[in-house]
Short mmCIF file of C-alpha atoms in Angstrom, two decimals:
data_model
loop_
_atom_site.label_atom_id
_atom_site.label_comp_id
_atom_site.label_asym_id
_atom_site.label_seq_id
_atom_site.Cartn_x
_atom_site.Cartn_y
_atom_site.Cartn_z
CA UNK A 1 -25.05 32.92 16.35
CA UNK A 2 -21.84 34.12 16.47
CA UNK A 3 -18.53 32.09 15.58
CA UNK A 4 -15.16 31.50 17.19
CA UNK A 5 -13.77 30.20 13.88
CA UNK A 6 -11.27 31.12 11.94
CA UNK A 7 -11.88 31.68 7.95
CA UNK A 8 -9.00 30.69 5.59
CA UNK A 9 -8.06 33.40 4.28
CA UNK A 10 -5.81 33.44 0.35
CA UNK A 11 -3.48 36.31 1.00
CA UNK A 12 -3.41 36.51 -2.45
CA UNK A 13 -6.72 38.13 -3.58
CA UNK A 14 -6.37 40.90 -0.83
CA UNK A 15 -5.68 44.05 -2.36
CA UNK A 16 -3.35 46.78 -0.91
CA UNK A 17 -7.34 49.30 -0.24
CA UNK A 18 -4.12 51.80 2.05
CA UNK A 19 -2.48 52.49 -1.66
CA UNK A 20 -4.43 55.17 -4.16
CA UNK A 21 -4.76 54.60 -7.38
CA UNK A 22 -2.18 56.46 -9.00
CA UNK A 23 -2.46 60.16 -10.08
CA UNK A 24 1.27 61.45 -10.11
CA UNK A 25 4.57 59.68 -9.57
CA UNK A 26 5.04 59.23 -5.93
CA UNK A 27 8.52 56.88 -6.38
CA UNK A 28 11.59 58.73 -4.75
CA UNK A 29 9.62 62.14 -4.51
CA UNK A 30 9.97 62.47 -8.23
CA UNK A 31 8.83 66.05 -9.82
CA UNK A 32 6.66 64.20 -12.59
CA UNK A 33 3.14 65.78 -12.48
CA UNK A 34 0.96 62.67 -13.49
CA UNK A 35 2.00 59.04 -13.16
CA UNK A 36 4.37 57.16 -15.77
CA UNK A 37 1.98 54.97 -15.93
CA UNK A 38 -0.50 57.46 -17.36
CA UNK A 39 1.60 58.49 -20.38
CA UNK A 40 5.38 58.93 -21.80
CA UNK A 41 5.68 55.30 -23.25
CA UNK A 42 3.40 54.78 -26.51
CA UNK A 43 3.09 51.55 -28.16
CA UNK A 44 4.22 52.96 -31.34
CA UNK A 45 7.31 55.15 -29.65
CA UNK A 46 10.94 53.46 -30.78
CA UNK A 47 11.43 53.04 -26.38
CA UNK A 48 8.87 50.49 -26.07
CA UNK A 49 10.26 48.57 -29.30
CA UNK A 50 13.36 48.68 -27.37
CA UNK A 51 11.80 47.09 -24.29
CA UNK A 52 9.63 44.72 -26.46
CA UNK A 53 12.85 43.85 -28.02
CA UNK A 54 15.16 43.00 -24.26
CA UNK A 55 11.98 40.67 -23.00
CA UNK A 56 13.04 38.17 -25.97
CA UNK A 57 16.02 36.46 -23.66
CA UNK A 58 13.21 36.22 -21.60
CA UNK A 59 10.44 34.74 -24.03
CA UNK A 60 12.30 33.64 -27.10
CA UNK A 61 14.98 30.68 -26.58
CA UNK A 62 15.25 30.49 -30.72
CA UNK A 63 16.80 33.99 -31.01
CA UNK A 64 19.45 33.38 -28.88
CA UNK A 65 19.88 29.94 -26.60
CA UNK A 66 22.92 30.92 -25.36
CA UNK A 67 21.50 34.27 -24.10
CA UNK A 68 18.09 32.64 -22.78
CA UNK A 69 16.96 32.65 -19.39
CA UNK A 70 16.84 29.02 -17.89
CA UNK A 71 16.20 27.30 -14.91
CA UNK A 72 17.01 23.80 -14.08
CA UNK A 73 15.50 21.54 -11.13
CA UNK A 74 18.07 20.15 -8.67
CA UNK A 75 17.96 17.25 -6.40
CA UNK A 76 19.48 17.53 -3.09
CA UNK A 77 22.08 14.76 -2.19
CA UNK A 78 24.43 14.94 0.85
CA UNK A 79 23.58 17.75 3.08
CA UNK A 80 24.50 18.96 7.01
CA UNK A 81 20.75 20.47 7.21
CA UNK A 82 20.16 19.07 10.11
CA UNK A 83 23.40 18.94 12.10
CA UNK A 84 22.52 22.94 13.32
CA UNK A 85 25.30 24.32 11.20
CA UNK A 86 25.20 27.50 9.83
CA UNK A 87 25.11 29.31 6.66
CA UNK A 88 28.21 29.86 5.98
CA UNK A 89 29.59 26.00 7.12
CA UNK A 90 26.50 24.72 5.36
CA UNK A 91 27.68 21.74 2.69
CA UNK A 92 24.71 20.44 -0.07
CA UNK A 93 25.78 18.07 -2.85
CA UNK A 94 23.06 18.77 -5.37
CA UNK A 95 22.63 17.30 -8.99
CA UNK A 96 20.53 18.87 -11.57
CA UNK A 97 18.36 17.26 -13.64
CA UNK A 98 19.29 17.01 -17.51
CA UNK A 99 15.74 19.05 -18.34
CA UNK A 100 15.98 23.12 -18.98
CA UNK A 101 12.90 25.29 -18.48
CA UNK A 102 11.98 29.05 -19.21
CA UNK A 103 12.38 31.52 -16.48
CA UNK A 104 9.78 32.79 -17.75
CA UNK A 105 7.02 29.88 -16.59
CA UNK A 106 7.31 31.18 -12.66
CA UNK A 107 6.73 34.75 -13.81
CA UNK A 108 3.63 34.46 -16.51
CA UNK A 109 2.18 37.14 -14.72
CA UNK A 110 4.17 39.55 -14.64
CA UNK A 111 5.17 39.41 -18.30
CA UNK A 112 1.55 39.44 -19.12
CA UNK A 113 1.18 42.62 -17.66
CA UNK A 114 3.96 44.22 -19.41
CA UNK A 115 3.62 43.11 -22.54
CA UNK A 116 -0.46 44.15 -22.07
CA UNK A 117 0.99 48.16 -21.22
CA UNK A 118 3.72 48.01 -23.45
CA UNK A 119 1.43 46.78 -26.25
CA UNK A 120 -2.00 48.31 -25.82
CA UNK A 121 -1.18 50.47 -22.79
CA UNK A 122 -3.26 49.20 -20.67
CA UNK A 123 -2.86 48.81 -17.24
CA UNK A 124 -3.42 46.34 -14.39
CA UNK A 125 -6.38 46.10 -12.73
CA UNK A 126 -4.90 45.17 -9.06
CA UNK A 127 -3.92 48.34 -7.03
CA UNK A 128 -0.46 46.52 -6.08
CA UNK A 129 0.44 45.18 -9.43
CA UNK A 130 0.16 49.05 -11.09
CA UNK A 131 2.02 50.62 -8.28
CA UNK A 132 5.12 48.02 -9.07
CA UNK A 133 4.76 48.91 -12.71
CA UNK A 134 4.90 52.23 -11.79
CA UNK A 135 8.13 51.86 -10.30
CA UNK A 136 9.46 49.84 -12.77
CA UNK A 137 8.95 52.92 -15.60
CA UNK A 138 9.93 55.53 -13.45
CA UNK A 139 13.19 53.53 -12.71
CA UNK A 140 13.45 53.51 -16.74
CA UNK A 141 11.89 56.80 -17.88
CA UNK A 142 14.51 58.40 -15.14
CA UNK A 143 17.59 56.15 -16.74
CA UNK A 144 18.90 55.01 -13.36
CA UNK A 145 20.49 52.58 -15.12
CA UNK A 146 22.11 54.95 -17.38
CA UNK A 147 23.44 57.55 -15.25
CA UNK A 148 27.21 58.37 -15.08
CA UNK A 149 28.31 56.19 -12.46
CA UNK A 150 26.13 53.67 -12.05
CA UNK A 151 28.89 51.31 -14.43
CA UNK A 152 30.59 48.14 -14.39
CA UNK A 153 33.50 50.36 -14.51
CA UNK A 154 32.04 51.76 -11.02
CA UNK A 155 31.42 48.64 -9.54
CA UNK A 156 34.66 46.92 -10.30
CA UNK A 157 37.04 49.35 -7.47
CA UNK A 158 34.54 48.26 -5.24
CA UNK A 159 34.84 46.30 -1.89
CA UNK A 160 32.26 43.35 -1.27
CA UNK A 161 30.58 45.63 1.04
CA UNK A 162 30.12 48.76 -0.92
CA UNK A 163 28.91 46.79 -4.06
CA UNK A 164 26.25 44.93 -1.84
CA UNK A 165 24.81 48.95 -0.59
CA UNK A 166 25.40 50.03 -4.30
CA UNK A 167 23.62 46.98 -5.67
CA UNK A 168 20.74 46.93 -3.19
CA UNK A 169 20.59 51.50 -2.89
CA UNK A 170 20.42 51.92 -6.95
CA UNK A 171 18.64 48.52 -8.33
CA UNK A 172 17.09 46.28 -6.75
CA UNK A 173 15.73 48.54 -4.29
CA UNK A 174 14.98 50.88 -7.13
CA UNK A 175 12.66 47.81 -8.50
CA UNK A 176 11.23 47.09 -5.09
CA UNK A 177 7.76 47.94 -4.14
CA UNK A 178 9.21 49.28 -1.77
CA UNK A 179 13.03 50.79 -1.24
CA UNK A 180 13.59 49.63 2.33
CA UNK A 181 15.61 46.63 3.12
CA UNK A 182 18.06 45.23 5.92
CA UNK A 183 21.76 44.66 5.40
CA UNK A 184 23.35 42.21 7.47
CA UNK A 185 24.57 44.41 10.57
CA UNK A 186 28.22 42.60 10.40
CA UNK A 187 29.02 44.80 7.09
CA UNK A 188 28.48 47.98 8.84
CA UNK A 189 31.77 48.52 10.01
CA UNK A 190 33.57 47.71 6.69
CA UNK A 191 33.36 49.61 3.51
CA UNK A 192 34.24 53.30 3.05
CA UNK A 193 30.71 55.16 3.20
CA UNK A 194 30.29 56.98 6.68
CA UNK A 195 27.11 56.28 8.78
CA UNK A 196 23.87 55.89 6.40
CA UNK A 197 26.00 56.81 3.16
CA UNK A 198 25.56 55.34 0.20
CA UNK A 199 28.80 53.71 -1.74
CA UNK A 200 27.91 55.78 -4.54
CA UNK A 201 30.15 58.60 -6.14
CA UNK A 202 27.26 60.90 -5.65
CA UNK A 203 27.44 63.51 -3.07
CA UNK A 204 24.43 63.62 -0.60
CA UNK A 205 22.95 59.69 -1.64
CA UNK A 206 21.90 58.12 1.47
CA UNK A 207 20.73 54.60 2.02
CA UNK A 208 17.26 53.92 2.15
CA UNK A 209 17.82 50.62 4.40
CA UNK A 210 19.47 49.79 7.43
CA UNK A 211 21.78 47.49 8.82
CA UNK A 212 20.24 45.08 11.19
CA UNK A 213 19.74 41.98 12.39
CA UNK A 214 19.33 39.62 9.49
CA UNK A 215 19.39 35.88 10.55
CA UNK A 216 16.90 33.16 9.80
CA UNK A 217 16.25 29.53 10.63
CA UNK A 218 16.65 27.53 13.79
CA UNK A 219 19.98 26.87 15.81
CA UNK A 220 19.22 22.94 15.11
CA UNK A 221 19.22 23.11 11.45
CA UNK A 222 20.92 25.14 9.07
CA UNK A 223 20.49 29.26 10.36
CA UNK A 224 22.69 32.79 9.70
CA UNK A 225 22.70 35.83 9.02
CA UNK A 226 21.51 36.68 4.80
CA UNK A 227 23.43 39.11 3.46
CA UNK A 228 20.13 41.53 2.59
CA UNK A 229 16.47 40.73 3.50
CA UNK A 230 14.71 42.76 0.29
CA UNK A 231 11.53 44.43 0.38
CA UNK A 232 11.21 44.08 4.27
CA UNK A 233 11.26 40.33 4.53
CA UNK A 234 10.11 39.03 0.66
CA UNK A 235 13.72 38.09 -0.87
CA UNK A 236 16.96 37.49 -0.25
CA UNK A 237 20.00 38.78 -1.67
CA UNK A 238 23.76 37.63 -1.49
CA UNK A 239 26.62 39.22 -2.73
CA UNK A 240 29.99 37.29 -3.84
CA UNK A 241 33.02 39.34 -4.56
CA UNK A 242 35.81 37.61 -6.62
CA UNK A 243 38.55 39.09 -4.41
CA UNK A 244 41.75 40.59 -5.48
CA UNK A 245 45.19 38.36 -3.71
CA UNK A 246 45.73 41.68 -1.86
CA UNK A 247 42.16 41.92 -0.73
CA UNK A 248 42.83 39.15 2.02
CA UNK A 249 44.52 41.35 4.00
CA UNK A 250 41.41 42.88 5.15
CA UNK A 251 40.21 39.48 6.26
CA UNK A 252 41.91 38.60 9.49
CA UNK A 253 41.52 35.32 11.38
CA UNK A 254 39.81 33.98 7.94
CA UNK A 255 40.69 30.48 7.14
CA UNK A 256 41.78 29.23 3.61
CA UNK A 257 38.73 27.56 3.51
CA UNK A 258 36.07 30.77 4.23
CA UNK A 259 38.36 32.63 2.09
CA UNK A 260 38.03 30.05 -0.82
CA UNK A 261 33.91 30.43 0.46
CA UNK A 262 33.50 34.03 0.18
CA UNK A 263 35.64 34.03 -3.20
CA UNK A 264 33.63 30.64 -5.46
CA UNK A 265 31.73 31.32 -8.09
CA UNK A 266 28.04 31.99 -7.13
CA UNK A 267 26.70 29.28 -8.99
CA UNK A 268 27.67 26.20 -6.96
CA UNK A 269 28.11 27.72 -3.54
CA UNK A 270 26.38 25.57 -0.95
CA UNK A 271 25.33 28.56 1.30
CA UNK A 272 22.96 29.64 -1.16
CA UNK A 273 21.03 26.65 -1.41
CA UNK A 274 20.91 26.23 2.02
CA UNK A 275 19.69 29.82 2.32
CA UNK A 276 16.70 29.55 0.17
CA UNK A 277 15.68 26.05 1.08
CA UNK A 278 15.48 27.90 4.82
CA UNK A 279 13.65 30.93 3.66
CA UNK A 280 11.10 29.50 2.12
CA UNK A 281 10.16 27.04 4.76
CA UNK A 282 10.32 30.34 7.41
CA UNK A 283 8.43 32.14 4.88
CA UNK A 284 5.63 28.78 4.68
CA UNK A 285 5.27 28.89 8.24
CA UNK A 286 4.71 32.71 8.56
CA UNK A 287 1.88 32.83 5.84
CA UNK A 288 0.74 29.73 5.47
CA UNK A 289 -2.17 30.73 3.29
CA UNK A 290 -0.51 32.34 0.21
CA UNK A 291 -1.07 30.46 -2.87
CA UNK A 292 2.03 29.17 -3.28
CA UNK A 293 5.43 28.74 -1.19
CA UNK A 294 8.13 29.19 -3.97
CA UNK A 295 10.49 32.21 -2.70
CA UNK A 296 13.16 33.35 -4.35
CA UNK A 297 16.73 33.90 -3.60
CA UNK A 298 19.66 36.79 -5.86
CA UNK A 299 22.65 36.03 -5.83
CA UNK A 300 25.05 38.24 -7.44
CA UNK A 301 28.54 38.96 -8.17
CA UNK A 302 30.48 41.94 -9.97
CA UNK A 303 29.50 40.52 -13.08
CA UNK A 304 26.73 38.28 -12.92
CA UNK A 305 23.41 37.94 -11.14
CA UNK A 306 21.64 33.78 -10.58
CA UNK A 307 18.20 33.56 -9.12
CA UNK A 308 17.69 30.21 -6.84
CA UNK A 309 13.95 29.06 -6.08
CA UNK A 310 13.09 26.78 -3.46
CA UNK A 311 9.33 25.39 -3.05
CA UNK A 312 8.65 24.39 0.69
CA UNK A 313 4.88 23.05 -0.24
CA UNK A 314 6.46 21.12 -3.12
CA UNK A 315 10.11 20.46 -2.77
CA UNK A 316 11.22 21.57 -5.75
CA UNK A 317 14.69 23.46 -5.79
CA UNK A 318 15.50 26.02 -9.16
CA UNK A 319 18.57 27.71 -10.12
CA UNK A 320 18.79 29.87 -13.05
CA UNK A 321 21.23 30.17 -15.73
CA UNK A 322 24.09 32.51 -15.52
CA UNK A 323 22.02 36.68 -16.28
CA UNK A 324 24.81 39.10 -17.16
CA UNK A 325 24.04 42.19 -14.90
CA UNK A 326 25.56 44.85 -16.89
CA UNK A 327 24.96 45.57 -20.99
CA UNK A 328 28.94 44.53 -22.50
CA UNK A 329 28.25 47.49 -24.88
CA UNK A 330 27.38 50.00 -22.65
CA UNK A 331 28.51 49.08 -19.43
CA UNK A 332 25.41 49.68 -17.76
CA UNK A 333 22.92 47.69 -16.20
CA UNK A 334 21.37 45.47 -18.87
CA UNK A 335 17.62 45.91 -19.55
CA UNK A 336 16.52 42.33 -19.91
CA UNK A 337 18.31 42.05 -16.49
CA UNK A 338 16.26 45.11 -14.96
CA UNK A 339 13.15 43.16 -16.30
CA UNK A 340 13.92 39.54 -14.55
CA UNK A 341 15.15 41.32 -11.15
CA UNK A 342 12.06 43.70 -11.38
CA UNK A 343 10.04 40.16 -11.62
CA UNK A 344 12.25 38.49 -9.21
CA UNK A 345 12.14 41.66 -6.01
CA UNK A 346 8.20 42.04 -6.97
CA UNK A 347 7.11 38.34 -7.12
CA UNK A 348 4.77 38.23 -4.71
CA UNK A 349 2.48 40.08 -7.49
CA UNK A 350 3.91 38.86 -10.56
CA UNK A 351 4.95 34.89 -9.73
CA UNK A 352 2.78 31.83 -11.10
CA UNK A 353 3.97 29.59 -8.74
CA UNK A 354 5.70 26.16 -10.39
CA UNK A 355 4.09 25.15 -13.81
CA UNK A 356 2.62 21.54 -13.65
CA UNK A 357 5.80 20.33 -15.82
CA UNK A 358 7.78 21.47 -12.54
CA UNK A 359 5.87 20.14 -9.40
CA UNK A 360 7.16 16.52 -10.17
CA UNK A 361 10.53 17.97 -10.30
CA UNK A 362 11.07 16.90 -6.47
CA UNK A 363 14.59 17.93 -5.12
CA UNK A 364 14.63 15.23 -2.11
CA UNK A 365 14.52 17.54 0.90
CA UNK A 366 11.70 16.70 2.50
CA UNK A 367 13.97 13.30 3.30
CA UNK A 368 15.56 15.39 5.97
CA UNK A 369 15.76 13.89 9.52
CA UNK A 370 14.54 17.22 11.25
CA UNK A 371 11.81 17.86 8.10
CA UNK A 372 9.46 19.03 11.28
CA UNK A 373 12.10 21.80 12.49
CA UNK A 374 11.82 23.45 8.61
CA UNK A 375 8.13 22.91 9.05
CA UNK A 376 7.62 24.65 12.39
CA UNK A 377 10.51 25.49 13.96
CA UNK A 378 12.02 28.69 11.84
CA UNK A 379 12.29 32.08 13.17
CA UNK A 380 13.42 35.46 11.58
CA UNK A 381 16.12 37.47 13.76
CA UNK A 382 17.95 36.83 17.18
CA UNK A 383 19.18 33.39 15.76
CA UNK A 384 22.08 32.42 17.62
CA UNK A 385 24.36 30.02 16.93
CA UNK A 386 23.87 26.40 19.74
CA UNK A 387 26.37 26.32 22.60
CA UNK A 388 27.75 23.13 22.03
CA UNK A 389 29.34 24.63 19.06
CA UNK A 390 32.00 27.21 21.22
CA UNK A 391 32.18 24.06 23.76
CA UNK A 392 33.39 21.79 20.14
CA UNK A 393 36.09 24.79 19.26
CA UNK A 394 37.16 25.11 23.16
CA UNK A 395 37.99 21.52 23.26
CA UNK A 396 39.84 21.98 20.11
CA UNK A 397 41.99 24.84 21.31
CA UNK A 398 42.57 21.97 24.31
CA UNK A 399 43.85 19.92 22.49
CA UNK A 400 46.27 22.35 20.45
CA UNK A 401 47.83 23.18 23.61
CA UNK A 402 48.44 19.60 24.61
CA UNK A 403 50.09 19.66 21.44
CA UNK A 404 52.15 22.57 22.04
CA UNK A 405 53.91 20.81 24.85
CA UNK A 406 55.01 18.17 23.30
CA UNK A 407 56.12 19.92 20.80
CA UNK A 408 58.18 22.03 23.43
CA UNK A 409 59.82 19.00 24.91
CA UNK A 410 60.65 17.61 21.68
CA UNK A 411 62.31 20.75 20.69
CA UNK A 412 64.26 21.08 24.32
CA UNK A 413 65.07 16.87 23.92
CA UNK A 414 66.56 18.25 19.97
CA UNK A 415 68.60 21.00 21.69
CA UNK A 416 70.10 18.65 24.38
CA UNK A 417 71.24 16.46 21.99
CA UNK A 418 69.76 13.29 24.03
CA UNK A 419 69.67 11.18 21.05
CA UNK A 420 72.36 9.04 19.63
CA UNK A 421 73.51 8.97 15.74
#
């Protein structure tokens, strides 16, 4: 007899049957005749000693602690989560627990399977895993992150703007399954690139995202607009730009406080926890049946790129160590950085989930008064700010010109010289 039931199905264990297994390069209509994955990097060749050699801020805290890739739980103290503000008013007190762990423990997987073809060449078995591998090596057998231009040196003349498109155009949606992605529609108008240019110096690039609508969460909690939604919908990326004094200019209307906002260092800006804790929750309630809820969150600046994890099915809230994004040397983009934020854009195939030593780690969210609204309540796009919060600001500008007269009659009572000495 037939069923009306629904089976649970583990998003997980599907594999991608649309993709072919891979017979030539098919990454950014490149002109190799078989896959990278089929040849150019031996185990023996001095390229993949190289490579072995960048995974060990990754794997190896003795060779270098200062250079090793951390993360650190966080517990969440004072927050406005659930007084409908939005991103970029959001406040979050957090405190960090004394304990350091390994990046590495959320991506086991991954780093299995490169140290597996780096190794012993061999290659991974799931269909989706070998086509982001695939990307990864024709990213580095093509020396994107080598090329004249793509510098520090680049970057640095750069408005916020242009570095986000340059950022998301030539890396991270170079290490993407897939090279679309959604800018926040606000930053179209800004920058110097004309229509779908990139911000590039080179002639011809166009972007291989659009601008859009790019706002998550619920008008009663904390909701915005992200700066990028990677990979469709599967990360989020912020930009900060450590504006010049003269940069302001270009601001109008900005407040010394959203100036001194846009302008803090990426590590302790409130918006960005508030941003993942959000996007995982939406991303909970929109497959509910993945394996594990812990999404990640970029956040970059000109110099430096911090990855923030939030866990909606366990309430456990990661930020990483400062990960310098470009080589000092060379002033390119620093392999052991392409690695993590090839990890990082891809984790849906390459993240463990939180290790057992991290699920008791509990960051203190789940203590929120509208807990149900993060539950259930989340949306992607056409988030709008609440009404009540232009009614707030009208009775504010009230109120200003109340003040005004006064201030007019005590100016005209000054000039008439009503009072005595």
């Amino acid at each position: 007899m037939a069923t009306n039931e629904h089976s649970v199905i583990n998003e997980d264990r599907l594999t991608c049957c649309s993709v072919p297994k891979q017979v030539k390069c098919c990454v950014d209509l490149c002109d190799s005749p078989d896959g990278h994955i089929h040849g150019g990097f031996r185990p023996d060749s001095e390229w993949v000693y190289r490579c072995l050699g960048e995974l060990t801020p990754l794997l190896d805290e003795q060779a270098n602690p200062d250079a090793f890739m951390k993360i650190y739980p966080a517990k969440v103290g004072n927050n406005n989560a659930d007084n409908g503000a939005s991103f970029s008013d959001a406040y979050c007190n957090v405190e960090f627990y004394p304990d350091a762990y390994p990046i590495a423990q959320i991506f086991q997987k991954g780093l299995g399977v490169l140290l597996e073809y780096f190794t012993d060449n061999r290659k991974p078995a799931d269909e989706m895993a070998a086509h982001s591998l695939e990307v990864l090596l024709h990213f580095l057998e093509k020396n994107h992150f080598t090329q004249q231009g793509y510098s520090l040196e680049n970057i640095k003349g750069m408005s916020e703007t242009d570095i986000t498109i340059f950022l998301v155009n030539h890396f991270f949606g170079k290490l993407s399954i897939t090279s679309k992605y959604v800018i926040d529609g606000r930053l179209q108008s800004k920058g110097k690139r004309k229509e779908n240019a990139c911000s590039c110096s080179k002639e011809g690039c166009k972007m291989t995202g659009v601008f859009g609508d790019t706002s998550i969460g619920n008008p009663e909690v904390w909701h915005g607009k992200v700066d990028v939604l990677l990979n469709y919908t599967d990360t989020v990326l912020k930009v900060n730009h450590e504006e010049q004094e003269d940069d302001h200019d270009d601001s109008p209307g900005k407040t010394a406080t959203e100036v001194k906002r846009r302008t803090s260092s990426v590590s302790d800006n409130e918006e960005i926890f508030a941003e993942v804790i959000v996007f995982s929750f939406l991303q909970k309630q929109l497959h509910p049946y993945r394996k594990h809820h812990l999404y990640p969150c970029i956040a970059v600046n000109s110099k430096d790129l911090f990855v923030y994890l939030y866990d909606s099915g366990h309430d456990v809230l990661l930020a990483s160590s400062p990960v310098s994004l470009f080589d000092p040397d060379m002033g390119r983009f620093r392999l052991a950085t392409i690695f993590l934020s090839w990890l990082v854009v891809n984790h849906k195939c390459f993240s463990n989930g939180l290790s057992s030593k991290l699920t008791s780690k509990n960051a203190g969210f789940f203590m929120c008064k509208k807990i149900d609204i993060f539950e259930e309540g989340l949306q992607c796009g056409h988030v709008v700010s609440p009404v009540k919060t232009a009614r707030i600001y009208r009775r504010v500008r009230d109120r200003c010109e109340d003040v005004e007269d006064l201030n007019d009659k005590r100016i005209h009572l000054i000039s008439c010289k009503k009072f005595k000495s």
